[in-house]
mmCIF file of C-alpha atoms and ligand atoms in Angstrom:
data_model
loop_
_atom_site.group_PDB
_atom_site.id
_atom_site.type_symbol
_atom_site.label_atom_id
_atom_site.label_comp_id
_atom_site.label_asym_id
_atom_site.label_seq_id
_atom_site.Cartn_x
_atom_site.Cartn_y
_atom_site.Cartn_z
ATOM 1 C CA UNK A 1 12.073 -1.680 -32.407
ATOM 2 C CA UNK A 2 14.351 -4.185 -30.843
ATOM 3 C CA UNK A 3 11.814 -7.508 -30.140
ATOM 4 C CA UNK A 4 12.783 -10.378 -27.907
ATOM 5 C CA UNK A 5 13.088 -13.584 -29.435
ATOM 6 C CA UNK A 6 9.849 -14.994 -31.113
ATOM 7 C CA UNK A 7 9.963 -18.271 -28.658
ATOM 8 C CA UNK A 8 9.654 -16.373 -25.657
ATOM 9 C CA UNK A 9 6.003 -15.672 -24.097
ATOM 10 C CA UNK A 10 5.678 -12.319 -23.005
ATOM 11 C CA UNK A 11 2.954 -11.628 -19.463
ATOM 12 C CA UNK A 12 1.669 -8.291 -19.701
ATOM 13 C CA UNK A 13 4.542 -6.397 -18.099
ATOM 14 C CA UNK A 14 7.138 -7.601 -19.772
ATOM 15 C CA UNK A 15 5.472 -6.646 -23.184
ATOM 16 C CA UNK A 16 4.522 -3.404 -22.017
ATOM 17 C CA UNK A 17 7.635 -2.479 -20.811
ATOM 18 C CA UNK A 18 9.462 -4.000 -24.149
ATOM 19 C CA UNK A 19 6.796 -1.442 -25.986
ATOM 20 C CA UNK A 20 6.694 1.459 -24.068
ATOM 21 C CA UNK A 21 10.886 2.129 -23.584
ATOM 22 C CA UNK A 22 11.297 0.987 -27.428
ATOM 23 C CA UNK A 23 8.420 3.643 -28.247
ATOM 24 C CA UNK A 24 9.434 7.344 -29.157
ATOM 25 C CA UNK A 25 8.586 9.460 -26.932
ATOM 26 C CA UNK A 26 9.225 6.380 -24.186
ATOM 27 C CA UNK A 27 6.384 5.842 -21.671
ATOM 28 C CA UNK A 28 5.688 2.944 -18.917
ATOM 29 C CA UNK A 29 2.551 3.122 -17.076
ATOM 30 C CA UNK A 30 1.643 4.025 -13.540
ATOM 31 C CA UNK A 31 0.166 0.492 -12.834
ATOM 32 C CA UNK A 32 3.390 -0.927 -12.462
ATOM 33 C CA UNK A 33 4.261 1.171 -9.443
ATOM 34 C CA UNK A 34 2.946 -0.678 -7.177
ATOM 35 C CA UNK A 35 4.788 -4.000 -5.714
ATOM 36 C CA UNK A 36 5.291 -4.628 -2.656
ATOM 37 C CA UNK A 37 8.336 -1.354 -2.146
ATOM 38 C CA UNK A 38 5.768 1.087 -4.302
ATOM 39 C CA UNK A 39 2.743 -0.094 -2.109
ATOM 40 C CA UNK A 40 4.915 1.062 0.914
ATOM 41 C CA UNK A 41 6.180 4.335 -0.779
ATOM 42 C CA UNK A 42 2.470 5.382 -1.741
ATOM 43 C CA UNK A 43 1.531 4.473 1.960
ATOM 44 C CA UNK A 44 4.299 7.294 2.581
ATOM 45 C CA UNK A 45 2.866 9.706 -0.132
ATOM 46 C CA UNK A 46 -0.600 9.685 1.368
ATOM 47 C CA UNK A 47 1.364 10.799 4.822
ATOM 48 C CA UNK A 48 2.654 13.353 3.454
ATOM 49 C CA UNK A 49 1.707 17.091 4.048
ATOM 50 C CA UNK A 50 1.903 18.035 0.971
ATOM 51 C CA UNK A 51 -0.113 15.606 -0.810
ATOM 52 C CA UNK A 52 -3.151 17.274 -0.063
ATOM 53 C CA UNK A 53 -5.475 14.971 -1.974
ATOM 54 C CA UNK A 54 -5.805 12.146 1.158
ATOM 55 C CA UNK A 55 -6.248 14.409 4.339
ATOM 56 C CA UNK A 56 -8.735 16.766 1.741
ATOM 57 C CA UNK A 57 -10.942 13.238 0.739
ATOM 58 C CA UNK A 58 -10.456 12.406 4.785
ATOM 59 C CA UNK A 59 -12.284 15.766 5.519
ATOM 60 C CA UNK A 60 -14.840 15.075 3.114
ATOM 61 C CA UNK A 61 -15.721 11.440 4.267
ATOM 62 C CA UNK A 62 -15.994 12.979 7.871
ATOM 63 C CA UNK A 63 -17.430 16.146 7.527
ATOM 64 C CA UNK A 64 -20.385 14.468 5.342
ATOM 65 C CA UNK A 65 -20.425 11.128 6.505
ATOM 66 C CA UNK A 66 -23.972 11.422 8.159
ATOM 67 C CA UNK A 67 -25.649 12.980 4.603
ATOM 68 C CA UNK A 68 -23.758 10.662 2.648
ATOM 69 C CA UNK A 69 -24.809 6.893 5.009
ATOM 70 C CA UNK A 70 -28.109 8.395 5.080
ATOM 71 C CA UNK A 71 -27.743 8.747 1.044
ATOM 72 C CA UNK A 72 -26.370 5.185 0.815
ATOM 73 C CA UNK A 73 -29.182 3.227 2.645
ATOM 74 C CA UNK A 74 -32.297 5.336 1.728
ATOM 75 C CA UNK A 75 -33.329 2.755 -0.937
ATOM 76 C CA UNK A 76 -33.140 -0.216 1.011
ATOM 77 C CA UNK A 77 -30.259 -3.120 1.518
ATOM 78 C CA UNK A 78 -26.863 -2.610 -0.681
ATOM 79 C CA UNK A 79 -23.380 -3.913 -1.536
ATOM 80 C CA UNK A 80 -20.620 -1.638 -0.960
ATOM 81 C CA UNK A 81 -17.860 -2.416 -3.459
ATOM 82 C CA UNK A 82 -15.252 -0.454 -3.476
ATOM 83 C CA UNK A 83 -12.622 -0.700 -6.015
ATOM 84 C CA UNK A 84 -8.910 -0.431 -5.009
ATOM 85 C CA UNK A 85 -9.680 -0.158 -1.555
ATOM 86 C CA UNK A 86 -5.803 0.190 -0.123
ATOM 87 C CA UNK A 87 -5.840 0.403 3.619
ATOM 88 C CA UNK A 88 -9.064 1.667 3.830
ATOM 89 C CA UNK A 89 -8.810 4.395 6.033
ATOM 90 C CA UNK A 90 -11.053 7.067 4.766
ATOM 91 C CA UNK A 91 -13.793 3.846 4.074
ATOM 92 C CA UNK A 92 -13.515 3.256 7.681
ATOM 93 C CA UNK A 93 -15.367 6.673 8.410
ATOM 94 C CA UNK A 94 -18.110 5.542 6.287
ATOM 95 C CA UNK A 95 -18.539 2.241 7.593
ATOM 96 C CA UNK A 96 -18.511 3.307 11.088
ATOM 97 C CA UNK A 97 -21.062 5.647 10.207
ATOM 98 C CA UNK A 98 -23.300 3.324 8.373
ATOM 99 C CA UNK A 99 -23.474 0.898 11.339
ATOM 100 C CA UNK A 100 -24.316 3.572 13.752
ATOM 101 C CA UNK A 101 -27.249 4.468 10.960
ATOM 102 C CA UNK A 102 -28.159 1.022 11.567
ATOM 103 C CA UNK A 103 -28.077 -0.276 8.009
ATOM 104 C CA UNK A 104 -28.129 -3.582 5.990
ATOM 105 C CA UNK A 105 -25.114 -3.538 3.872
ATOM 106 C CA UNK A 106 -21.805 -5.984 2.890
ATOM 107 C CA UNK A 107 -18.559 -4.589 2.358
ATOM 108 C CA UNK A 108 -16.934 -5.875 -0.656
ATOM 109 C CA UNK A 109 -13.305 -4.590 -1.468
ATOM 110 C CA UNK A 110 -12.090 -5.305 -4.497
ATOM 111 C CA UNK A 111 -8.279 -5.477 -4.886
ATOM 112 C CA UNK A 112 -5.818 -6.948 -7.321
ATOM 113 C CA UNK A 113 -3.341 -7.585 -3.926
ATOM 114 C CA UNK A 114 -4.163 -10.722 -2.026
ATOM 115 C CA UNK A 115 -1.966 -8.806 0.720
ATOM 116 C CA UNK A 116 -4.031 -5.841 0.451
ATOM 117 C CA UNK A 117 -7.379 -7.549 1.064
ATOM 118 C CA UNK A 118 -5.856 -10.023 3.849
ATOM 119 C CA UNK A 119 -4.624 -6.816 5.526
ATOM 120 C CA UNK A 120 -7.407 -4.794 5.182
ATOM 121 C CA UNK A 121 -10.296 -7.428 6.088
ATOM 122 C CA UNK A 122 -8.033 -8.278 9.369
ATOM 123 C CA UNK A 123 -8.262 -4.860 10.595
ATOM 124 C CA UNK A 124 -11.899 -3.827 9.702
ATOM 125 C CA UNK A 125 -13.116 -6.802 11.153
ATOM 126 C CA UNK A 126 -11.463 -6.236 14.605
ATOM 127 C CA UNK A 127 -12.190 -1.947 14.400
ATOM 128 C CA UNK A 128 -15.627 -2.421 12.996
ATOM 129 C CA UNK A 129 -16.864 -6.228 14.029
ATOM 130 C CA UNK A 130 -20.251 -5.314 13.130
ATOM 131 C CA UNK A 131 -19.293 -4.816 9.199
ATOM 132 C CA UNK A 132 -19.649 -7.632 6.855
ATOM 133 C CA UNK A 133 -17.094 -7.830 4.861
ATOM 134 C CA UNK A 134 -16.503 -10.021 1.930
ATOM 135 C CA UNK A 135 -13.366 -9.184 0.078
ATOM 136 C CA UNK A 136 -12.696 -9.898 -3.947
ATOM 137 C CA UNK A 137 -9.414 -10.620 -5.479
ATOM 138 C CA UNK A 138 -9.134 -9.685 -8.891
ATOM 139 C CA UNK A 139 -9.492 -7.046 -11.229
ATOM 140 C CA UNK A 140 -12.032 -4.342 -10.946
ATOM 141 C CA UNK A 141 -14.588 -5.511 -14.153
ATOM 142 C CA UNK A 142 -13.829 -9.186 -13.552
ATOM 143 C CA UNK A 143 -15.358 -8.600 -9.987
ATOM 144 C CA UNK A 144 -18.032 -6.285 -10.607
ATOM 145 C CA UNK A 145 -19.148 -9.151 -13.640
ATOM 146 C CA UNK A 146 -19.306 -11.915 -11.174
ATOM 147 C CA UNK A 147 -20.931 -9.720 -8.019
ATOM 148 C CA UNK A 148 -23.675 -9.417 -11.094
ATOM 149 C CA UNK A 149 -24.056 -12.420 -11.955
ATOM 150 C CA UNK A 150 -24.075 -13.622 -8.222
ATOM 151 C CA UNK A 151 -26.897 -11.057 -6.777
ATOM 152 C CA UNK A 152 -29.070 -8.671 -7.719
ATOM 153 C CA UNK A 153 -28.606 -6.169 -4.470
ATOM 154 C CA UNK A 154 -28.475 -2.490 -4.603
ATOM 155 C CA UNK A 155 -25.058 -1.494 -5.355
ATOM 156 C CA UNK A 156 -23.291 1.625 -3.994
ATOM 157 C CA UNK A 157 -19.146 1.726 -5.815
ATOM 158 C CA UNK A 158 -16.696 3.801 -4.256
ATOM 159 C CA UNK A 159 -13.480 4.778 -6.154
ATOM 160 C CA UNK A 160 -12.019 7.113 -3.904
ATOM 161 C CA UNK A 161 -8.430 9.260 -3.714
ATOM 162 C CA UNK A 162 -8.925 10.490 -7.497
ATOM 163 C CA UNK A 163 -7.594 7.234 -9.004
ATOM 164 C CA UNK A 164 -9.577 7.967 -11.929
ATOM 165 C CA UNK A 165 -6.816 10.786 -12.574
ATOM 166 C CA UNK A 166 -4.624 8.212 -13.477
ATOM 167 C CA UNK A 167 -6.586 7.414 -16.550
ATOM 168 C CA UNK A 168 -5.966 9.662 -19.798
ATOM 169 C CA UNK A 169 -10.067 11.125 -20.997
ATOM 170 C CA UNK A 170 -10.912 8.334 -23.433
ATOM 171 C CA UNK A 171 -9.698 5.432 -20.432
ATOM 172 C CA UNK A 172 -11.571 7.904 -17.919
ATOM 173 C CA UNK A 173 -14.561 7.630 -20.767
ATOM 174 C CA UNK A 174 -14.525 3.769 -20.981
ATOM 175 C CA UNK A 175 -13.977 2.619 -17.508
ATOM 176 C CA UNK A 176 -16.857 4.880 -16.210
ATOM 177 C CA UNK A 177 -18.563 3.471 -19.048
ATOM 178 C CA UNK A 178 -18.108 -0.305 -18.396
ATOM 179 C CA UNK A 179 -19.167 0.360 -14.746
ATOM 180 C CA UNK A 180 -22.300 2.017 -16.227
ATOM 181 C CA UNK A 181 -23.257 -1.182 -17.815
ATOM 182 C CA UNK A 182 -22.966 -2.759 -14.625
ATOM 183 C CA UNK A 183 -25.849 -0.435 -12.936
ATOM 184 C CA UNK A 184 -29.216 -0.619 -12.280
ATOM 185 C CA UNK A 185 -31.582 2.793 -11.535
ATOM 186 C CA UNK A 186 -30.855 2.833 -7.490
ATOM 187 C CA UNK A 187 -27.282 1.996 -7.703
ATOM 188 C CA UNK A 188 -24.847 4.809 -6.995
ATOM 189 C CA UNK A 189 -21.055 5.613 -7.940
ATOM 190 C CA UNK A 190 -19.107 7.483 -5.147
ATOM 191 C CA UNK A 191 -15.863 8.795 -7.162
ATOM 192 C CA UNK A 192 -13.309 10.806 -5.561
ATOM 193 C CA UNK A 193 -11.923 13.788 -8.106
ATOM 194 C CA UNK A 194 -8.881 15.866 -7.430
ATOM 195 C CA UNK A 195 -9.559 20.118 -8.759
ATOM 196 C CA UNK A 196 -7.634 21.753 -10.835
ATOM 197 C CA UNK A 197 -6.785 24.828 -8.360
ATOM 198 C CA UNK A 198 -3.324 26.987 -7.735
ATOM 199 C CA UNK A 199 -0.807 25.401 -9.811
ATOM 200 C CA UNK A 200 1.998 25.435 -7.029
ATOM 201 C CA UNK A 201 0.409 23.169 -4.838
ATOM 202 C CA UNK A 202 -0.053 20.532 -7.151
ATOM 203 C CA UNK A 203 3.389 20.547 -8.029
ATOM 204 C CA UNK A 204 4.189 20.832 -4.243
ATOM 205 C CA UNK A 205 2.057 17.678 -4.100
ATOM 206 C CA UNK A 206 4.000 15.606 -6.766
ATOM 207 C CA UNK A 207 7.529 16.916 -5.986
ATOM 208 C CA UNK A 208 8.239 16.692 -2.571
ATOM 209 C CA UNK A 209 11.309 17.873 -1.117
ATOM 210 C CA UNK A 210 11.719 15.020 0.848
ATOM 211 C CA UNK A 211 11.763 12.777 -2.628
ATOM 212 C CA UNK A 212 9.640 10.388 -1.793
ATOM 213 C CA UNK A 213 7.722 11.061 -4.734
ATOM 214 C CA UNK A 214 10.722 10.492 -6.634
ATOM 215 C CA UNK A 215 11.725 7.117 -5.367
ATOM 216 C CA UNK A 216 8.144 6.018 -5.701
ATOM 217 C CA UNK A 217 8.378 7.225 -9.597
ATOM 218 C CA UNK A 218 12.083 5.396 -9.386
ATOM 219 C CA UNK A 219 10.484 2.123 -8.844
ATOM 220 C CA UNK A 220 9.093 1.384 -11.687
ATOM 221 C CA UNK A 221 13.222 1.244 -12.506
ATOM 222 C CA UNK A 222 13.700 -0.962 -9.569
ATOM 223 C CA UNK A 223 10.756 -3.483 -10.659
ATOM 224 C CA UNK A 224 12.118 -3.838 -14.291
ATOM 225 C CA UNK A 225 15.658 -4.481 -12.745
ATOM 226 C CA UNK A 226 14.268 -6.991 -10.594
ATOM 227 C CA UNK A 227 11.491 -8.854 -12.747
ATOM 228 C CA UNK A 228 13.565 -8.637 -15.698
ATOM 229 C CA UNK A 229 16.880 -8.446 -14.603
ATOM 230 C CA UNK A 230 17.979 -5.467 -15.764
ATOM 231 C CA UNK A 231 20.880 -2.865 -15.459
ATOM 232 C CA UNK A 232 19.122 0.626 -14.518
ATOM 233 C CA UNK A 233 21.575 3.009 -12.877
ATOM 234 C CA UNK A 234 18.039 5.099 -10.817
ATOM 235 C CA UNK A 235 21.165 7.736 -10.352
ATOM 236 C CA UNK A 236 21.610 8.087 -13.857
ATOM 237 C CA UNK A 237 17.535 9.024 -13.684
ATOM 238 C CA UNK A 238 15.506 12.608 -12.346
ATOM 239 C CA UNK A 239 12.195 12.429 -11.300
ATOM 240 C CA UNK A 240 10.705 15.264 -13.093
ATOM 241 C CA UNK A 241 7.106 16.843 -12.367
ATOM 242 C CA UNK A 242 4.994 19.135 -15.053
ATOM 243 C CA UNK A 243 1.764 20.152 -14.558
ATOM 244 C CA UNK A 244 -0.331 22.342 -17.317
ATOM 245 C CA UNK A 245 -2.822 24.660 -15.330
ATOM 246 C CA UNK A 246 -4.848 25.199 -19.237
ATOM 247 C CA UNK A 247 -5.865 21.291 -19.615
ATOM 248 C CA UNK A 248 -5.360 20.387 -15.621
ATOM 249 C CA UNK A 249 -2.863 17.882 -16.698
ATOM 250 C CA UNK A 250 0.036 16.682 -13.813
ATOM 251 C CA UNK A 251 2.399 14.430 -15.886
ATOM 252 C CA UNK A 252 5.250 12.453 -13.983
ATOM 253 C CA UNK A 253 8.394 11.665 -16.250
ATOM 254 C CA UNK A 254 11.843 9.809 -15.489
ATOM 255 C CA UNK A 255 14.666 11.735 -17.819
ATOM 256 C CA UNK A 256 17.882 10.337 -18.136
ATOM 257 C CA UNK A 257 20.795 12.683 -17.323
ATOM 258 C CA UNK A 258 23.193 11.045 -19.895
ATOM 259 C CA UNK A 259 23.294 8.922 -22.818
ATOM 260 C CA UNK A 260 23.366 5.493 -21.866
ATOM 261 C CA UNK A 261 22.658 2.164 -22.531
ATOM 262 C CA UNK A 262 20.410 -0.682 -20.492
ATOM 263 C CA UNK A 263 20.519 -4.043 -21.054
ATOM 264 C CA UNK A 264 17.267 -5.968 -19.848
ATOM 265 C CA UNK A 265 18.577 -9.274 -19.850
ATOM 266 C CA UNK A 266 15.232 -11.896 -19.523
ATOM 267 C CA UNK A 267 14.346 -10.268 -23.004
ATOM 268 C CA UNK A 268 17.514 -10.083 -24.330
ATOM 269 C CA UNK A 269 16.915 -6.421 -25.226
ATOM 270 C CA UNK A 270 18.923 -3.732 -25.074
ATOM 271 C CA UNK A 271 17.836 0.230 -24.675
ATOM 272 C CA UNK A 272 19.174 3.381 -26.062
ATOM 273 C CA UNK A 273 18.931 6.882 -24.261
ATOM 274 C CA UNK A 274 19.797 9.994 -25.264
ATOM 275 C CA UNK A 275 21.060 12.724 -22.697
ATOM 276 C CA UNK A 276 17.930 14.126 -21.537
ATOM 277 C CA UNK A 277 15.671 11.802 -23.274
ATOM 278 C CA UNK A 278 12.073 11.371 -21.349
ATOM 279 C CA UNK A 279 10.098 8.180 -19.957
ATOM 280 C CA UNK A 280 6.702 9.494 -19.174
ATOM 281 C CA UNK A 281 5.460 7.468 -16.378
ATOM 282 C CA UNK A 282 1.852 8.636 -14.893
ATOM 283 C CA UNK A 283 -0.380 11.316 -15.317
ATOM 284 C CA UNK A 284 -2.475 12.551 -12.529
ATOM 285 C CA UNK A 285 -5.529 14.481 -14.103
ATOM 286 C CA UNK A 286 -6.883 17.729 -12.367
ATOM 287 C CA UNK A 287 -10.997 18.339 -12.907
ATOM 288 C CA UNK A 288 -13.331 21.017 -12.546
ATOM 289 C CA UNK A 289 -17.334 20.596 -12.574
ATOM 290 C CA UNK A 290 -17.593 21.249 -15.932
ATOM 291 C CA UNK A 291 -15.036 18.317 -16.999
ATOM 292 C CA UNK A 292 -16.372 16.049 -14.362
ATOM 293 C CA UNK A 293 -20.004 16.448 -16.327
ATOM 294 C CA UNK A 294 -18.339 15.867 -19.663
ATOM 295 C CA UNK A 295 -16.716 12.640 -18.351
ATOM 296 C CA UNK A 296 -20.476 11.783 -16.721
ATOM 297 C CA UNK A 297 -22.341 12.234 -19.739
ATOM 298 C CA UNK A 298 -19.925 10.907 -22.337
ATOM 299 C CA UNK A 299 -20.079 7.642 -20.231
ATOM 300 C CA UNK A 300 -23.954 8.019 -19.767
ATOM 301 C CA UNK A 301 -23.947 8.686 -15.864
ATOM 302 C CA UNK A 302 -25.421 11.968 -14.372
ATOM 303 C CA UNK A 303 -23.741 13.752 -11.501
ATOM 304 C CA UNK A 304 -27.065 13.805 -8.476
ATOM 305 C CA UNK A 305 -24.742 15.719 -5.881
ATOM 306 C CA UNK A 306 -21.155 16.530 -5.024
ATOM 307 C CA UNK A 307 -18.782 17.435 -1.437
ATOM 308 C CA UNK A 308 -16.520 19.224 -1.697
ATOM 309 C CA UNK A 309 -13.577 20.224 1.272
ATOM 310 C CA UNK A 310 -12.952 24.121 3.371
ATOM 311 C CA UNK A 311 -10.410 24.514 0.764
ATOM 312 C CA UNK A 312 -12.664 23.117 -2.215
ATOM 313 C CA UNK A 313 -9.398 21.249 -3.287
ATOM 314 C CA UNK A 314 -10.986 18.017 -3.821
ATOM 315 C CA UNK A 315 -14.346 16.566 -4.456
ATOM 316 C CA UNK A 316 -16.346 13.798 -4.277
ATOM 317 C CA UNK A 317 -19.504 12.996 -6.791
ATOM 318 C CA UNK A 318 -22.375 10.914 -6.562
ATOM 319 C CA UNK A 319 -23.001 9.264 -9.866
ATOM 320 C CA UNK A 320 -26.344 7.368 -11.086
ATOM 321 C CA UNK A 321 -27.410 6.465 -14.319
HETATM 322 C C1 AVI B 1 -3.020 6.772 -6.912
HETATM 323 N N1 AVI B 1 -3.023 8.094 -7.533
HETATM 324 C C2 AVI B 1 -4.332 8.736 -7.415
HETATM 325 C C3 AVI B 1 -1.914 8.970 -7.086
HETATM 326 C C4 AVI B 1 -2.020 10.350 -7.789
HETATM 327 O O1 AVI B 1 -2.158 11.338 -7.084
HETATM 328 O O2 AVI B 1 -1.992 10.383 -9.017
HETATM 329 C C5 AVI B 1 -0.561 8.354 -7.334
HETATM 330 C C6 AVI B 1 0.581 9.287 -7.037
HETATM 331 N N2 AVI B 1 1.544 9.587 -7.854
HETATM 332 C C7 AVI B 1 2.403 10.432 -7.283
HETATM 333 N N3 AVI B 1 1.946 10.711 -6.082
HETATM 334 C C8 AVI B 1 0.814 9.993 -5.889
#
């Protein structure tokens, strides 16, 4: 594996990156899609027709919002934290609704984006002035460690528009896990799941014709040319799309349609592809019931009731320990 020099401190990214393109098969992760161009391009995504998973999670959220506030407040005062919050436009629903219930709750985004939160805390408090809102920077256990140690409330955590599909099982298993550590008998986790359902959609959904999908896959090119200056040619690069209907597995890949070379010239490293030679860059995990109650159990959380859209294409699933 070609190393950068030994002097050089590496942050995260750059170390991942050096790892993951000098790896065989190559591989970058998802998390690095989104600066301020992939934020933007997702934004786009969730607009798009095609990418059922938003408007399906939208439905949900609307179509069940009265069950699902009255589920929220009927043990008393609560925190809602939810993690990776974006532009909150499905959480709006909720939070509309819960006011009109009448009930005693904060509002506590959590998001890694300064941006994000400014953004989003601007426009919830002028849509919904009568929400208290107290945003966290940071990541998602840092926060939910320090809203523990702070208070004791009630907490209801929502992780909505099947992020958890980015993880692989065992990352699914853990992070579920680490949140279960975090919660007390009353609390509640609100996770949003994508289904495993006709195979052509969900390829529909992750290869649009429009290629958005495949400029937002792109710029995870784009950042490493930027942060570490280097020499990607994106037309040299396909977006590519596979999704395996037996294991409910969507896997996003960049191949390289020639042999080339890139030079990434902050690490002084140089990297070798083969005509046809893969990046795998995100995988977007499919459930059913039955896997969802695997996850559940192998973290030591039981599923207490699900919603689920007219076209059962997506659910959501109340968690509690
Ligand atoms: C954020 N995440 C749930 C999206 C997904 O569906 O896996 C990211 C995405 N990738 C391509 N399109 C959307």
């Amino acid at each position: 594996m070609q190393q950068p020099p030994k002097t050089i401190k590496l942050t995260d990214f750059e170390q991942e990156v050096c790892e993951g393109l000098n790896d065989f098969p190559k591989h970058l992760s998802s998390k690095y899609f989104y600066d301020e161009i992939g934020d933007v391009l997702f934004q786009k995504i969730m607009a798009m027709p095609t990418y059922y998973l938003t408007q399906s999670e939208y439905d949900i959220l609307n179509n069940h919002k009265k069950e699902i506030a009255a589920m929220f407040k009927s043990n008393g005062d609560f925190d809602l934290i939810e993690l990776g919050a974006g532009d909150g436009k499905k959480t709006k629903v909720l939070l509309q609704e819960l006011c009109e219930q009448n009930c005693e709750f904060t509002y506590i985004p959590i998001d890694i984006s300064k941006n994000s939160l400014k953004k989003l805390t601007a426009s919830v408090t002028s849509e919904l002035p009568k929400v208290k809102i107290d945003g966290f920077q940071g990541t998602y256990f840092e926060a939910l460690k320090e809203l523990d140690s702070r208070n004791h409330k009630r907490k209801v955590i929502l992780f909505l528009g099947s992020n958890i599909g980015n993880l692989k099982h065992d990352q699914a298993i853990h992070f579920l896990s680490e949140i279960r550590q975090l919660m007390q008998p009353n609390d509640i986790l609100f996770i949003g799941v994508d289904q495993k359902k006709n195979p052509q959609s969900i390829l529909d959904a992750y290869n649009d014709k429009e290629g958005i999908t495949s400029q937002f896959n792109k710029n995870i090119l784009n950042r490493i040319n930027k942060e570490l200056q280097a020499d990607f040619d994106l037309n040299k690069f396909m977006h590519w799309e596979n999704y395996d209907p037996e294991n409910g597995t969507a896997k996003s890949y960049l191949v390289s349609k020639v042999e080339q070379k890139v030079f990434l010239r902050k690490l002084d490293v140089s990297i070798h592809f083969k005509a046809w030679e893969t990046i795998h860059t995100e995988i977007s995990q499919k459930y059913d019931d039955d896997m969802v109650n695997w996850l559940g159990k192998e973290a030591g959380l039981k599923i207490q009731e699900s919603f689920q859209n007219h076209s059962k294409a997506f659910k959501d699933y109340v968690f509690t320990i």
